[in-house]
CSV table of C-alpha atoms in Angstrom, one decimal:
chain,number,residue,atom,x,y,z
Q,1,UNK,CA,92.3,121.5,124.6
Q,2,UNK,CA,90.6,121.8,121.2
Q,3,UNK,CA,94.0,122.8,119.6
Q,4,UNK,CA,95.6,119.7,121.2
Q,5,UNK,CA,92.9,117.4,119.9
Q,6,UNK,CA,93.3,119.0,116.4
Q,7,UNK,CA,97.0,118.3,116.5
Q,8,UNK,CA,96.4,114.8,117.7
Q,9,UNK,CA,93.9,114.2,114.8
Q,10,UNK,CA,96.4,115.6,112.2
Q,11,UNK,CA,99.2,113.3,113.5
Q,12,UNK,CA,96.9,110.3,113.4
Q,13,UNK,CA,95.8,111.0,109.8
Q,14,UNK,CA,99.4,111.7,108.6
Q,15,UNK,CA,100.5,108.4,110.1
Q,16,UNK,CA,97.6,106.7,108.4
Q,17,UNK,CA,98.6,108.2,105.0
Q,18,UNK,CA,102.2,107.1,105.6
Q,19,UNK,CA,101.2,103.5,106.3
Q,20,UNK,CA,98.9,103.4,103.2
Q,21,UNK,CA,101.6,104.9,101.0
Q,22,UNK,CA,104.3,102.5,102.1
Q,23,UNK,CA,101.8,99.6,101.7
Q,24,UNK,CA,102.3,100.0,98.0
Q,25,UNK,CA,105.9,98.8,98.4
Q,26,UNK,CA,104.7,95.8,100.4
Q,27,UNK,CA,102.2,95.0,97.7
Q,28,UNK,CA,104.8,95.4,95.0
Q,29,UNK,CA,107.1,92.9,96.8
Q,30,UNK,CA,104.2,90.6,97.6
Q,31,UNK,CA,103.2,90.6,93.9
Q,32,UNK,CA,106.5,88.9,93.1
Q,33,UNK,CA,105.8,86.1,95.6
Q,34,UNK,CA,102.1,85.5,95.6
Q,35,UNK,CA,99.1,85.7,93.3
Q,36,UNK,CA,96.7,88.7,93.8
Q,37,UNK,CA,94.0,86.6,95.4
Q,38,UNK,CA,96.5,84.9,97.7
Q,39,UNK,CA,98.0,88.1,98.9
Q,40,UNK,CA,94.7,90.0,99.3
Q,41,UNK,CA,93.0,87.0,100.9
Q,42,UNK,CA,95.6,86.5,103.6
Q,43,UNK,CA,96.1,90.2,104.3
Q,44,UNK,CA,92.3,90.6,104.6
Q,45,UNK,CA,92.0,87.8,107.2
Q,46,UNK,CA,94.9,89.4,109.1
Q,47,UNK,CA,93.1,92.8,109.1
Q,48,UNK,CA,89.8,91.2,110.2
Q,49,UNK,CA,91.4,89.3,113.1
Q,50,UNK,CA,93.4,92.3,114.2
Q,51,UNK,CA,90.3,94.5,114.3
Q,52,UNK,CA,88.3,92.2,116.6
Q,53,UNK,CA,90.4,92.9,119.7
Q,54,UNK,CA,90.4,96.6,118.7
Q,55,UNK,CA,86.6,96.6,118.9
Q,56,UNK,CA,86.7,95.0,122.3
Q,57,UNK,CA,89.2,97.7,123.6
Q,58,UNK,CA,87.2,100.5,122.1
Q,59,UNK,CA,84.0,99.2,123.7
Q,60,UNK,CA,85.7,98.8,127.1
Q,61,UNK,CA,87.1,102.3,127.0
Q,62,UNK,CA,83.6,103.8,126.1
Q,63,UNK,CA,81.8,101.6,128.7
Q,64,UNK,CA,79.7,99.7,126.1
Q,65,UNK,CA,78.8,96.0,126.5
Q,66,UNK,CA,81.4,93.7,125.0
Q,67,UNK,CA,79.5,92.2,122.0
Q,68,UNK,CA,80.6,92.1,118.4
Q,69,UNK,CA,77.3,93.4,117.0
Q,70,UNK,CA,77.3,96.3,119.5
Q,71,UNK,CA,73.5,96.4,119.5
Q,72,UNK,CA,70.4,94.2,120.0
Q,73,UNK,CA,68.5,96.1,117.4
Q,74,UNK,CA,67.7,93.6,114.5
Q,75,UNK,CA,67.5,96.5,112.0
Q,76,UNK,CA,71.0,97.8,112.9
Q,77,UNK,CA,72.4,94.3,112.8
Q,78,UNK,CA,70.9,93.8,109.3
Q,79,UNK,CA,72.4,97.0,108.1
Q,80,UNK,CA,75.8,96.0,109.6
Q,81,UNK,CA,75.8,92.7,107.8
Q,82,UNK,CA,74.5,94.2,104.5
Q,83,UNK,CA,77.0,96.9,104.6
Q,84,UNK,CA,79.9,94.6,105.5
Q,85,UNK,CA,79.0,92.2,102.6
Q,86,UNK,CA,78.5,95.0,100.0
Q,87,UNK,CA,81.7,96.8,101.0
Q,88,UNK,CA,83.6,93.4,101.2
Q,89,UNK,CA,82.6,92.5,97.6
Q,90,UNK,CA,83.7,95.9,96.3
Q,91,UNK,CA,86.9,95.8,98.3
Q,92,UNK,CA,87.7,92.3,96.9
Q,93,UNK,CA,87.4,93.6,93.3
Q,94,UNK,CA,89.3,96.8,93.9
Q,95,UNK,CA,92.2,95.3,95.9
Q,96,UNK,CA,92.5,92.4,93.5
Q,97,UNK,CA,92.8,94.8,90.5
Q,98,UNK,CA,95.3,96.8,92.5
Q,99,UNK,CA,97.4,93.8,93.4
Q,100,UNK,CA,97.3,92.5,89.8
Q,101,UNK,CA,98.1,95.9,88.3
Q,102,UNK,CA,101.0,96.7,90.6
Q,103,UNK,CA,102.9,93.7,89.2
Q,104,UNK,CA,103.2,95.6,85.9
Q,105,UNK,CA,103.9,99.2,87.1
Q,106,UNK,CA,105.8,101.0,89.9
Q,107,UNK,CA,104.6,101.4,93.4
Q,108,UNK,CA,104.8,105.2,93.1
Q,109,UNK,CA,102.7,105.4,89.9
Q,110,UNK,CA,100.2,102.9,91.4
Q,111,UNK,CA,99.8,105.2,94.4
Q,112,UNK,CA,99.0,108.3,92.3
Q,113,UNK,CA,96.6,106.5,90.0
Q,114,UNK,CA,94.8,104.9,92.9
Q,115,UNK,CA,94.4,108.3,94.5
Q,116,UNK,CA,92.3,109.4,91.5
Q,117,UNK,CA,89.3,107.9,93.3
Q,118,UNK,CA,88.9,111.3,94.9
Q,119,UNK,CA,88.4,112.8,91.5
Q,120,UNK,CA,86.2,109.9,90.2
Q,121,UNK,CA,83.8,110.1,93.1
Q,122,UNK,CA,82.2,113.5,92.0
Q,123,UNK,CA,81.6,112.1,88.5
Q,124,UNK,CA,79.9,109.0,89.9
Q,125,UNK,CA,78.0,111.2,92.2
Q,126,UNK,CA,76.1,112.5,89.1
Q,127,UNK,CA,74.5,109.1,88.8
Q,128,UNK,CA,72.8,109.6,92.2
Q,129,UNK,CA,72.1,113.2,91.5
Q,130,UNK,CA,74.8,114.7,93.7
Q,131,UNK,CA,75.9,118.3,93.0
Q,132,UNK,CA,79.3,118.6,91.3
Q,133,UNK,CA,81.1,121.9,91.9
Q,134,UNK,CA,83.0,123.9,89.3
Q,135,UNK,CA,86.2,123.2,91.2
Q,136,UNK,CA,85.6,119.4,91.0
Q,137,UNK,CA,85.1,119.6,87.2
Q,138,UNK,CA,88.4,121.5,87.0
Q,139,UNK,CA,90.0,118.7,89.0
Q,140,UNK,CA,88.7,116.2,86.5
Q,141,UNK,CA,90.3,118.1,83.7
Q,142,UNK,CA,93.6,118.5,85.4
Q,143,UNK,CA,93.6,114.8,86.5
Q,144,UNK,CA,93.0,113.8,82.9
Q,145,UNK,CA,96.1,115.7,81.7
Q,146,UNK,CA,98.1,114.3,84.6
Q,147,UNK,CA,97.0,110.7,83.8
Q,148,UNK,CA,98.1,111.3,80.1
Q,149,UNK,CA,101.6,112.2,81.2
Q,150,UNK,CA,101.8,109.3,83.7
Q,151,UNK,CA,100.4,106.5,81.6
Q,152,UNK,CA,100.8,107.4,77.9
Q,153,UNK,CA,104.3,107.3,76.5
Q,154,UNK,CA,105.6,109.1,73.4
Q,155,UNK,CA,104.5,106.1,71.3
Q,156,UNK,CA,100.9,106.7,72.5
Q,157,UNK,CA,100.7,103.3,74.2
Q,158,UNK,CA,99.5,102.7,77.8
Q,159,UNK,CA,101.1,100.3,80.3
Q,160,UNK,CA,98.8,97.3,81.1
Q,161,UNK,CA,99.4,97.8,84.8
Q,162,UNK,CA,98.4,101.5,84.7
Q,163,UNK,CA,95.1,100.6,83.0
Q,164,UNK,CA,94.3,97.9,85.6
Q,165,UNK,CA,95.1,100.3,88.5
Q,166,UNK,CA,92.8,102.9,86.9
Q,167,UNK,CA,90.0,100.3,86.9
Q,168,UNK,CA,90.9,99.7,90.6
Q,169,UNK,CA,90.5,103.5,91.3
Q,170,UNK,CA,87.0,103.4,89.8
Q,171,UNK,CA,85.9,100.5,92.0
Q,172,UNK,CA,87.5,102.1,95.1
Q,173,UNK,CA,85.4,105.2,94.3
Q,174,UNK,CA,82.3,103.1,94.4
Q,175,UNK,CA,83.6,101.4,97.6
Q,176,UNK,CA,84.1,104.8,99.4
Q,177,UNK,CA,80.6,105.9,98.4
Q,178,UNK,CA,79.2,102.6,99.8
Q,179,UNK,CA,81.1,103.2,103.0
Q,180,UNK,CA,79.7,106.7,103.3
Q,181,UNK,CA,76.2,105.3,102.9
Q,182,UNK,CA,76.5,102.5,105.5
Q,183,UNK,CA,78.7,104.2,108.2
Q,184,UNK,CA,75.8,106.6,108.7
Q,185,UNK,CA,73.8,103.6,110.0
Q,186,UNK,CA,76.3,101.3,111.8
Q,187,UNK,CA,79.7,101.3,113.6
Q,188,UNK,CA,82.4,101.7,111.0
Q,189,UNK,CA,85.1,99.6,112.7
Q,190,UNK,CA,82.7,96.6,113.1
Q,191,UNK,CA,81.7,97.0,109.4
Q,192,UNK,CA,85.3,97.2,108.4
Q,193,UNK,CA,86.1,93.9,110.2
Q,194,UNK,CA,83.2,92.2,108.4
Q,195,UNK,CA,84.3,93.6,105.0
Q,196,UNK,CA,87.8,92.3,105.5
Q,197,UNK,CA,86.5,88.9,106.5
Q,198,UNK,CA,84.2,88.8,103.4
Q,199,UNK,CA,87.1,89.8,101.2
Q,200,UNK,CA,89.2,86.9,102.6
Q,201,UNK,CA,86.4,84.4,102.1
Q,202,UNK,CA,85.8,85.5,98.5
Q,203,UNK,CA,89.5,85.0,97.7
Q,204,UNK,CA,89.6,81.5,99.2
Q,205,UNK,CA,88.2,79.5,96.2
Q,206,UNK,CA,90.7,81.1,93.8
Q,207,UNK,CA,93.5,80.6,96.3
Q,208,UNK,CA,92.7,76.9,96.8
Q,209,UNK,CA,91.8,75.9,93.2
Q,210,UNK,CA,93.8,78.3,91.0
Q,211,UNK,CA,96.8,80.0,92.6
Q,212,UNK,CA,97.6,77.3,95.1
Q,213,UNK,CA,100.4,79.2,96.9
Q,214,UNK,CA,103.1,77.1,98.6
Q,215,UNK,CA,103.9,77.4,102.3
Q,216,UNK,CA,107.4,78.5,101.3
Q,217,UNK,CA,106.0,81.4,99.2
Q,218,UNK,CA,103.7,82.5,102.0
Q,219,UNK,CA,106.5,82.3,104.5
Q,220,UNK,CA,108.7,84.4,102.2
Q,221,UNK,CA,106.0,87.0,101.9
Q,222,UNK,CA,105.3,87.3,105.7
Q,223,UNK,CA,106.7,90.8,106.1
Q,224,UNK,CA,104.7,92.4,103.1
Q,225,UNK,CA,101.6,90.4,104.3
Q,226,UNK,CA,102.0,91.7,107.9
Q,227,UNK,CA,102.4,95.3,106.7
Q,228,UNK,CA,99.5,95.2,104.3
Q,229,UNK,CA,97.2,93.2,106.6
Q,230,UNK,CA,97.9,94.4,110.2
Q,231,UNK,CA,99.4,97.9,109.5
Q,232,UNK,CA,97.4,99.0,106.3
Q,233,UNK,CA,94.1,97.2,107.0
Q,234,UNK,CA,94.0,97.1,110.8
Q,235,UNK,CA,96.0,100.0,112.3
Q,236,UNK,CA,95.7,102.6,109.5
Q,237,UNK,CA,91.9,102.2,109.3
Q,238,UNK,CA,91.6,102.6,113.1
Q,239,UNK,CA,93.8,105.7,112.9
Q,240,UNK,CA,91.6,107.1,110.2
Q,241,UNK,CA,88.4,106.6,112.3
Q,242,UNK,CA,90.0,108.1,115.4
Q,243,UNK,CA,91.7,111.0,113.6
Q,244,UNK,CA,88.6,112.2,111.8
Q,245,UNK,CA,86.9,112.8,115.2
Q,246,UNK,CA,89.2,115.8,115.7
Q,247,UNK,CA,89.7,117.1,112.1
Q,248,UNK,CA,87.2,118.5,109.6
Q,249,UNK,CA,86.5,116.4,106.5
Q,250,UNK,CA,88.2,118.7,104.0
Q,251,UNK,CA,91.5,118.7,105.9
Q,252,UNK,CA,91.2,115.0,106.6
Q,253,UNK,CA,90.8,114.2,102.9
Q,254,UNK,CA,93.8,116.3,102.0
Q,255,UNK,CA,96.0,114.7,104.7
Q,256,UNK,CA,94.9,111.2,103.6
Q,257,UNK,CA,95.6,111.9,99.9
Q,258,UNK,CA,99.3,112.4,100.9
Q,259,UNK,CA,99.5,108.6,100.6
Q,260,UNK,CA,100.3,109.2,96.9
Q,261,UNK,CA,103.4,111.2,97.9
Q,262,UNK,CA,104.5,108.6,100.4
Q,263,UNK,CA,104.1,105.8,97.8
Q,264,UNK,CA,106.6,107.5,95.5
Q,265,UNK,CA,109.1,108.3,98.3
Q,266,UNK,CA,108.8,104.7,99.6
Q,267,UNK,CA,109.2,103.2,96.1
Q,268,UNK,CA,112.3,105.4,95.5
Q,269,UNK,CA,113.9,104.7,99.0
Q,270,UNK,CA,113.1,101.0,99.3
Q,271,UNK,CA,112.8,99.6,95.8
Q,272,UNK,CA,115.1,102.1,93.9
Q,273,UNK,CA,112.2,103.1,91.6
Q,274,UNK,CA,112.6,106.3,89.5
Q,275,UNK,CA,110.2,108.4,87.5
Q,276,UNK,CA,110.9,110.3,84.3
Q,277,UNK,CA,110.4,114.1,84.2
Q,278,UNK,CA,107.2,113.5,82.2
Q,279,UNK,CA,105.8,111.1,84.8
Q,280,UNK,CA,106.8,113.4,87.7
Q,281,UNK,CA,105.0,116.3,86.0
Q,282,UNK,CA,101.9,114.0,85.6
Q,283,UNK,CA,102.1,113.1,89.3
Q,284,UNK,CA,102.2,116.8,90.2
Q,285,UNK,CA,99.1,117.5,88.1
Q,286,UNK,CA,97.2,114.5,89.7
Q,287,UNK,CA,98.1,115.8,93.2
Q,288,UNK,CA,96.9,119.3,92.3
Q,289,UNK,CA,93.7,117.7,91.0
Q,290,UNK,CA,93.3,115.7,94.3
Q,291,UNK,CA,93.5,119.0,96.2
Q,292,UNK,CA,91.1,120.8,93.8
Q,293,UNK,CA,88.5,118.1,94.1
Q,294,UNK,CA,88.4,118.7,97.9
Q,295,UNK,CA,88.1,122.5,97.8
Q,296,UNK,CA,84.8,123.7,99.3
Q,297,UNK,CA,82.4,125.5,97.0
Q,298,UNK,CA,82.5,129.3,97.4
Q,299,UNK,CA,79.1,130.6,98.6
């Protein structure tokens, strides 16, 4: 039974990584049709509205009362709202940077650069006095070399989009650390629904007064929006939560980091994107760094 559950968890996390990886293609197509705030705002509302019935189904299956807050404890409710708002603000900044940057670079490169959050987290951990292993420092060094090959050309110039995506990876690292903090206190799926709703609301003013997308543009982008909103935000996040119940955190992180590989394959298969040998070598080094960053410290 335990082996069956482990296989189930691995399958869920692999599907999650596949959805996240192919979402870079949806975002790349969406960037040609909508502004970054319009795309992320609409996809966030779609993700939030999709998760609400998911919460109801999960509660019914577990025999819990059907309430959104899930508890009558005021302290828990306060933590849920605080966590949802904090994570929603960080998600808004990170996803907007990602959507803005992907308009200037390929979906495959964006996937690998975004995945650097796994390497950035140990560095940021020093600020809160977390222990950083020797293997994690080695990962930082390897990732730095890989990023040089991916982003810096022979003329020693860096693509604007790559630099924006790197900023996105830093904010995503802070976002993940915030999620780790608050999910110890509240239900993660409920908090995710709140963070997507906050992200959508924060995007609204820019959508209405600055970007002003036309109905024709939104209609033309319905497929990328549906994939990024329902599949990436709603389904993939739920798969991650469910899958990690059956798989240890080290294996789960390695499986989820495969989104960078899927982003390159999806960009090649669906958008005809190609990478130079130099960029492929850089991607390989970044992927090695991602694996090194998740290696347990030898006792």
